mmCIF file of C-alpha atoms in Angstrom:
data_model
loop_
_atom_site.group_PDB
_atom_site.id
_atom_site.type_symbol
_atom_site.label_atom_id
_atom_site.label_comp_id
_atom_site.label_asym_id
_atom_site.label_seq_id
_atom_site.Cartn_x
_atom_site.Cartn_y
_atom_site.Cartn_z
ATOM 1 C CA MET A 1 -3.540 1.636 27.902
ATOM 2 C CA THR A 2 -4.365 0.464 23.740
ATOM 3 C CA LEU A 3 -4.152 2.879 20.571
ATOM 4 C CA VAL A 4 -5.790 2.457 17.768
ATOM 5 C CA VAL A 5 -4.649 3.694 14.639
ATOM 6 C CA PRO A 6 -5.872 3.172 10.780
ATOM 7 C CA ALA A 7 -2.994 2.216 8.141
ATOM 8 C CA ARG A 8 -4.626 4.118 4.979
ATOM 9 C CA ALA A 9 -4.555 2.334 1.237
ATOM 10 C CA LYS A 10 -3.022 4.333 -1.436
ATOM 11 C CA LEU A 11 -3.942 4.713 -5.426
ATOM 12 C CA ASN A 12 -1.370 5.422 -8.039
ATOM 13 C CA LEU A 13 -2.264 7.622 -10.215
ATOM 14 C CA ASP A 14 -0.436 7.284 -12.319
ATOM 15 C CA LEU A 15 2.524 5.416 -12.569
ATOM 16 C CA ALA A 16 6.656 4.950 -15.016
ATOM 17 C CA VAL A 17 9.274 2.800 -14.365
ATOM 18 C CA LEU A 18 12.026 5.300 -15.877
ATOM 19 C CA ALA A 19 14.885 2.464 -14.922
ATOM 20 C CA ARG A 20 17.219 -0.711 -13.592
ATOM 21 C CA THR A 21 19.882 -0.158 -11.538
ATOM 22 C CA ASP A 22 23.198 -1.702 -11.308
ATOM 23 C CA ASP A 23 21.563 -3.473 -8.283
ATOM 24 C CA GLY A 24 18.936 -4.637 -9.511
ATOM 25 C CA PHE A 25 15.943 -2.555 -8.589
ATOM 26 C CA HIS A 26 13.862 -0.417 -10.851
ATOM 27 C CA GLU A 27 13.719 4.431 -10.608
ATOM 28 C CA VAL A 28 9.493 5.354 -11.432
ATOM 29 C CA ARG A 29 8.235 8.861 -10.632
ATOM 30 C CA THR A 30 4.355 8.218 -9.360
ATOM 31 C CA HIS A 31 1.581 10.282 -8.457
ATOM 32 C CA ILE A 32 0.496 8.774 -5.088
ATOM 33 C CA GLN A 33 -2.976 9.642 -3.666
ATOM 34 C CA ALA A 34 -3.549 8.309 -0.392
ATOM 35 C CA VAL A 35 -7.571 7.012 -0.207
ATOM 36 C CA ALA A 36 -9.925 6.830 2.823
ATOM 37 C CA LEU A 37 -9.903 3.068 2.806
ATOM 38 C CA HIS A 38 -7.781 0.731 5.922
ATOM 39 C CA ASP A 39 -6.587 -1.267 7.984
ATOM 40 C CA LEU A 40 -7.126 -0.949 11.650
ATOM 41 C CA LEU A 41 -4.302 -1.537 13.674
ATOM 42 C CA GLU A 42 -4.325 -2.148 17.322
ATOM 43 C CA LEU A 43 -1.545 -1.546 19.963
ATOM 44 C CA ALA A 44 -1.166 -1.996 23.854
ATOM 45 C CA ARG A 45 1.754 -2.126 26.317
ATOM 46 C CA ALA A 46 2.598 -6.682 27.100
ATOM 47 C CA ASP A 47 4.263 -8.924 28.538
ATOM 48 C CA ARG A 48 5.852 -10.380 25.714
ATOM 49 C CA THR A 49 5.057 -9.755 22.190
ATOM 50 C CA THR A 50 2.139 -11.142 20.457
ATOM 51 C CA MET A 51 -0.101 -10.520 16.998
ATOM 52 C CA THR A 52 -3.287 -11.126 15.421
ATOM 53 C CA VAL A 53 -5.279 -10.853 12.879
ATOM 54 C CA THR A 54 -8.573 -11.109 11.267
ATOM 55 C CA GLY A 55 -10.034 -10.540 8.360
ATOM 56 C CA HIS A 56 -7.795 -10.759 4.814
ATOM 57 C CA ARG A 57 -4.710 -13.309 5.080
ATOM 58 C CA VAL A 58 -1.073 -11.647 6.083
ATOM 59 C CA PRO A 59 1.843 -13.284 4.956
ATOM 60 C CA ALA A 60 3.570 -15.465 7.887
ATOM 61 C CA ALA A 61 5.997 -13.793 10.847
ATOM 62 C CA THR A 62 8.800 -13.933 9.524
ATOM 63 C CA LYS A 63 8.070 -11.453 6.896
ATOM 64 C CA ASN A 64 5.276 -9.218 8.301
ATOM 65 C CA SER A 65 5.624 -5.870 8.260
ATOM 66 C CA VAL A 66 4.630 -4.868 11.427
ATOM 67 C CA LEU A 67 7.003 -7.103 13.181
ATOM 68 C CA LYS A 68 9.586 -6.040 11.229
ATOM 69 C CA ALA A 69 8.584 -2.244 12.425
ATOM 70 C CA HIS A 70 8.279 -3.736 15.314
ATOM 71 C CA ALA A 71 12.085 -4.870 15.319
ATOM 72 C CA ALA A 72 13.175 -1.780 13.574
ATOM 73 C CA MET A 73 11.817 0.276 16.424
ATOM 74 C CA GLN A 74 13.670 -2.335 19.055
ATOM 75 C CA ASP A 75 17.339 -1.569 17.050
ATOM 76 C CA GLU A 76 16.587 2.401 16.991
ATOM 77 C CA ALA A 77 15.081 1.988 20.939
ATOM 78 C CA GLY A 78 17.714 -0.468 22.378
ATOM 79 C CA ARG A 79 15.824 -1.991 24.043
ATOM 80 C CA ASP A 80 12.338 -4.825 24.332
ATOM 81 C CA LEU A 81 9.305 -3.054 23.277
ATOM 82 C CA PRO A 82 6.616 -5.682 24.284
ATOM 83 C CA THR A 83 3.726 -5.270 22.478
ATOM 84 C CA ARG A 84 0.621 -6.617 21.684
ATOM 85 C CA PHE A 85 -0.679 -6.092 18.246
ATOM 86 C CA HIS A 86 -4.044 -7.395 16.597
ATOM 87 C CA LEU A 87 -4.404 -5.900 12.860
ATOM 88 C CA ASP A 88 -7.972 -5.665 11.071
ATOM 89 C CA LYS A 89 -7.047 -6.773 7.986
ATOM 90 C CA ARG A 90 -9.366 -5.362 5.351
ATOM 91 C CA ILE A 91 -6.824 -3.393 2.387
ATOM 92 C CA PRO A 92 -6.138 -6.860 0.149
ATOM 93 C CA PRO A 93 -3.080 -7.801 0.012
ATOM 94 C CA GLY A 94 -1.012 -8.120 -3.125
ATOM 95 C CA SER A 95 -2.884 -5.744 -3.973
ATOM 96 C CA GLY A 96 -0.588 -2.936 -4.638
ATOM 97 C CA MET A 97 -2.551 -0.310 -2.750
ATOM 98 C CA GLY A 98 0.097 -0.752 -0.213
ATOM 99 C CA GLY A 99 -1.115 -2.216 2.929
ATOM 100 C CA ALA A 100 2.111 -3.618 4.100
ATOM 101 C CA SER A 101 4.087 -0.442 3.660
ATOM 102 C CA SER A 102 0.915 0.977 5.224
ATOM 103 C CA ASP A 103 0.362 -1.297 7.908
ATOM 104 C CA ALA A 104 4.386 -0.982 8.635
ATOM 105 C CA ALA A 105 4.342 2.725 8.997
ATOM 106 C CA ALA A 106 1.445 2.571 11.824
ATOM 107 C CA ALA A 107 3.220 -0.190 13.760
ATOM 108 C CA LEU A 108 5.992 2.643 13.735
ATOM 109 C CA ARG A 109 3.434 5.814 14.527
ATOM 110 C CA GLY A 110 1.908 3.807 17.286
ATOM 111 C CA LEU A 111 4.860 2.278 19.018
ATOM 112 C CA ALA A 112 6.421 5.581 18.805
ATOM 113 C CA ALA A 113 3.275 7.026 21.018
ATOM 114 C CA LEU A 114 2.858 3.902 23.728
ATOM 115 C CA HIS A 115 6.733 3.703 24.573
ATOM 116 C CA ASN A 116 7.390 7.192 24.494
ATOM 117 C CA LEU A 117 10.217 7.306 22.286
ATOM 118 C CA LYS A 118 11.827 10.366 20.436
ATOM 119 C CA VAL A 119 13.045 8.364 17.522
ATOM 120 C CA ASP A 120 13.056 10.523 13.176
ATOM 121 C CA LEU A 121 10.951 7.649 12.461
ATOM 122 C CA THR A 122 11.761 9.359 8.618
ATOM 123 C CA GLN A 123 15.018 7.805 9.371
ATOM 124 C CA ILE A 124 13.451 4.108 10.226
ATOM 125 C CA ALA A 125 10.374 4.039 6.787
ATOM 126 C CA PRO A 126 12.941 3.193 4.831
ATOM 127 C CA ARG A 127 14.675 0.212 5.888
ATOM 128 C CA ILE A 128 11.502 -1.434 6.266
ATOM 129 C CA GLY A 129 9.869 -0.208 2.559
ATOM 130 C CA ALA A 130 10.070 2.114 -0.080
ATOM 131 C CA ASP A 131 6.764 3.439 0.692
ATOM 132 C CA VAL A 132 6.742 2.976 4.288
ATOM 133 C CA PRO A 133 8.353 6.598 4.187
ATOM 134 C CA PHE A 134 4.577 8.152 2.581
ATOM 135 C CA PHE A 135 2.508 6.330 4.854
ATOM 136 C CA LEU A 136 4.123 7.997 7.676
ATOM 137 C CA ASN A 137 1.988 11.838 6.173
ATOM 138 C CA GLY A 138 0.176 10.329 3.687
ATOM 139 C CA GLY A 139 -1.494 13.212 1.277
ATOM 140 C CA ALA A 140 -0.785 12.953 -2.012
ATOM 141 C CA ALA A 141 2.190 13.172 -3.136
ATOM 142 C CA LEU A 142 4.920 12.845 -6.259
ATOM 143 C CA ALA A 143 6.779 9.976 -5.704
ATOM 144 C CA GLU A 144 10.695 9.371 -7.651
ATOM 145 C CA GLY A 145 13.634 7.058 -6.832
ATOM 146 C CA ARG A 146 11.797 4.025 -5.517
ATOM 147 C CA GLY A 147 9.194 5.363 -4.243
ATOM 148 C CA GLU A 148 11.357 6.571 -0.892
ATOM 149 C CA ARG A 149 11.384 10.948 -2.550
ATOM 150 C CA LEU A 150 9.099 12.255 -2.190
ATOM 151 C CA THR A 151 7.260 15.831 -2.685
ATOM 152 C CA PRO A 152 4.264 16.263 -0.961
ATOM 153 C CA LEU A 153 1.652 17.477 -3.413
ATOM 154 C CA PRO A 154 -2.427 19.240 -2.522
ATOM 155 C CA THR A 155 -5.202 16.661 -2.135
ATOM 156 C CA GLU A 156 -7.750 16.945 -4.914
ATOM 157 C CA PRO A 157 -11.204 16.236 -3.525
ATOM 158 C CA ALA A 158 -12.007 12.487 -5.004
ATOM 159 C CA TRP A 159 -14.002 9.684 -5.354
ATOM 160 C CA PHE A 160 -12.904 6.312 -7.167
ATOM 161 C CA ALA A 161 -14.212 2.533 -7.216
ATOM 162 C CA ILE A 162 -11.979 -0.933 -6.253
ATOM 163 C CA ALA A 163 -11.648 -3.182 -7.798
ATOM 164 C CA TRP A 164 -9.700 -6.585 -7.012
ATOM 165 C CA PRO A 165 -10.037 -9.841 -8.676
ATOM 166 C CA ASP A 166 -8.902 -12.387 -5.681
ATOM 167 C CA ILE A 167 -5.284 -12.207 -6.736
ATOM 168 C CA GLU A 168 -2.597 -11.931 -5.397
ATOM 169 C CA LEU A 169 0.544 -9.601 -7.079
ATOM 170 C CA LEU A 170 4.319 -10.269 -5.984
ATOM 171 C CA THR A 171 5.905 -7.016 -6.750
ATOM 172 C CA ALA A 172 9.514 -8.020 -7.388
ATOM 173 C CA THR A 173 7.936 -10.573 -9.492
ATOM 174 C CA VAL A 174 6.120 -8.190 -11.422
ATOM 175 C CA TYR A 175 9.258 -5.606 -11.654
ATOM 176 C CA ARG A 176 10.985 -8.583 -12.889
ATOM 177 C CA ALA A 177 8.094 -9.103 -15.907
ATOM 178 C CA TRP A 178 8.912 -5.353 -16.938
ATOM 179 C CA ASP A 179 12.397 -5.954 -17.672
ATOM 180 C CA LYS A 180 11.335 -8.584 -20.446
ATOM 181 C CA VAL A 181 7.978 -6.460 -21.699
ATOM 182 C CA LYS A 182 8.176 -2.906 -20.638
ATOM 183 C CA GLY A 183 4.819 -0.892 -20.361
ATOM 184 C CA ASN A 184 2.714 1.949 -21.080
ATOM 185 C CA PRO A 185 1.701 4.455 -19.085
ATOM 186 C CA PRO A 186 -1.017 5.327 -16.972
ATOM 187 C CA ASN A 187 0.659 2.328 -16.086
ATOM 188 C CA GLU A 188 3.406 0.813 -16.760
ATOM 189 C CA LEU A 189 3.154 -2.153 -14.903
ATOM 190 C CA ARG A 190 0.160 -3.013 -15.663
ATOM 191 C CA ARG A 191 1.580 -5.401 -19.169
ATOM 192 C CA ALA A 192 3.753 -7.182 -16.825
ATOM 193 C CA ALA A 193 1.556 -7.528 -14.381
ATOM 194 C CA GLY A 194 -0.499 -9.547 -16.900
ATOM 195 C CA HIS A 195 2.300 -11.654 -18.168
ATOM 196 C CA VAL A 196 2.739 -12.973 -14.791
ATOM 197 C CA GLU A 197 -0.706 -13.428 -14.551
ATOM 198 C CA PRO A 198 -2.584 -13.445 -17.119
ATOM 199 C CA ARG A 199 -6.078 -13.279 -15.302
ATOM 200 C CA VAL A 200 -5.394 -9.563 -14.442
ATOM 201 C CA GLN A 201 -5.465 -9.165 -18.102
ATOM 202 C CA ASP A 202 -8.594 -11.017 -18.183
ATOM 203 C CA PHE A 203 -9.553 -8.162 -15.373
ATOM 204 C CA ALA A 204 -8.655 -5.612 -17.158
ATOM 205 C CA ALA A 205 -10.704 -6.053 -20.121
ATOM 206 C CA ARG A 206 -13.600 -7.128 -18.377
ATOM 207 C CA LEU A 207 -13.425 -3.358 -16.292
ATOM 208 C CA GLY A 208 -13.247 -1.988 -19.446
ATOM 209 C CA GLN A 209 -10.718 0.616 -20.704
ATOM 210 C CA ASP A 210 -11.915 3.363 -17.573
ATOM 211 C CA TRP A 211 -9.949 0.937 -14.938
ATOM 212 C CA GLN A 212 -6.571 1.525 -14.050
ATOM 213 C CA MET A 213 -3.917 -0.796 -12.174
ATOM 214 C CA THR A 214 -2.429 0.695 -8.904
ATOM 215 C CA GLY A 215 0.912 0.194 -8.370
ATOM 216 C CA SER A 216 2.308 -3.623 -9.405
ATOM 217 C CA GLY A 217 -1.527 -5.210 -9.059
ATOM 218 C CA SER A 218 -3.474 -6.520 -9.069
ATOM 219 C CA ALA A 219 -6.169 -4.532 -7.858
ATOM 220 C CA PHE A 220 -7.942 -2.052 -10.707
ATOM 221 C CA PHE A 221 -9.926 1.820 -10.184
ATOM 222 C CA LYS A 222 -11.658 4.014 -11.529
ATOM 223 C CA ARG A 223 -12.092 7.609 -10.267
ATOM 224 C CA CYS A 224 -15.464 9.439 -10.288
ATOM 225 C CA ARG A 225 -17.645 12.299 -10.493
ATOM 226 C CA ASP A 226 -18.631 11.485 -6.764
ATOM 227 C CA GLU A 227 -19.656 8.974 -4.165
ATOM 228 C CA GLY A 228 -23.334 7.707 -5.808
ATOM 229 C CA ALA A 229 -21.127 7.564 -9.496
ATOM 230 C CA ALA A 230 -18.808 5.006 -7.199
ATOM 231 C CA ARG A 231 -21.020 2.929 -6.185
ATOM 232 C CA GLN A 232 -22.741 2.746 -8.872
ATOM 233 C CA ALA A 233 -19.565 1.807 -10.847
ATOM 234 C CA THR A 234 -19.557 -0.845 -8.251
ATOM 235 C CA ALA A 235 -22.844 -2.609 -8.522
ATOM 236 C CA GLU A 236 -22.042 -5.206 -10.841
ATOM 237 C CA LEU A 237 -19.520 -6.916 -10.408
ATOM 238 C CA ASP A 238 -18.599 -10.354 -9.075
ATOM 239 C CA CYS A 239 -15.104 -9.304 -7.548
ATOM 240 C CA TRP A 240 -14.338 -8.076 -3.851
ATOM 241 C CA THR A 241 -14.816 -3.835 -4.366
ATOM 242 C CA ALA A 242 -14.682 -0.979 -2.243
ATOM 243 C CA VAL A 243 -16.012 2.354 -2.575
ATOM 244 C CA THR A 244 -13.710 5.575 -0.505
ATOM 245 C CA GLN A 245 -12.039 8.994 -0.982
ATOM 246 C CA ALA A 246 -8.745 11.125 -1.451
ATOM 247 C CA LEU A 247 -7.834 11.980 2.160
ATOM 248 C CA GLY A 248 -4.825 14.609 2.951
ATOM 249 C CA ALA A 249 -2.109 14.273 5.197
ATOM 250 C CA TRP A 250 -2.446 12.686 8.764
ATOM 251 C CA ALA A 251 0.527 14.302 9.661
#
């Protein structure tokens, strides 16, 4: 049996950085919306664990979020869970759309179903990453703390145009830059992202003021009245683009 689990992207509709804690992390307050853009993760039982990838490049095995989720599930189950993974990577890496965290959540859900595990995924997800708990359920939520404290919200119908400048940003690096330069609403990490990589600032200037950065960058989105308007917004851009819509909770 092969399971195929979609790993949806997210957009940060706003993002406020509240403080830097003594342990070096940052507390945030952000409204997150899941969207239809997604990776696809295939899982099947196997004699040994392997992973293949198509589409966008992903980190080496030691940092790959799917394999981190797999290791966490083995620890929780107390036994090996040999699994063949194949990831079709459609969400650009380092874009601020949560692809790695969503892949990890998809792996947790898929492994639980594939190996008939009765475990509490909400206890495992935060160990892998701050955004992983959100992707267990999706929809819309207010995220606080490091992003792990979630308050579910109603999903409002919406279409989005997305543009990515083919620049990968490391979340930790952008947050360290925020310590120096701070930022302004609606996304208080945008100035920091431009400080880390000036090409992000140039890209934002070319897009115009109607576009907003998501997460720690480097993707930008524009909310549109309908699908046609979203496609028109991306039609003449010379970069990676996508048109997608808001999605409600899936669990």
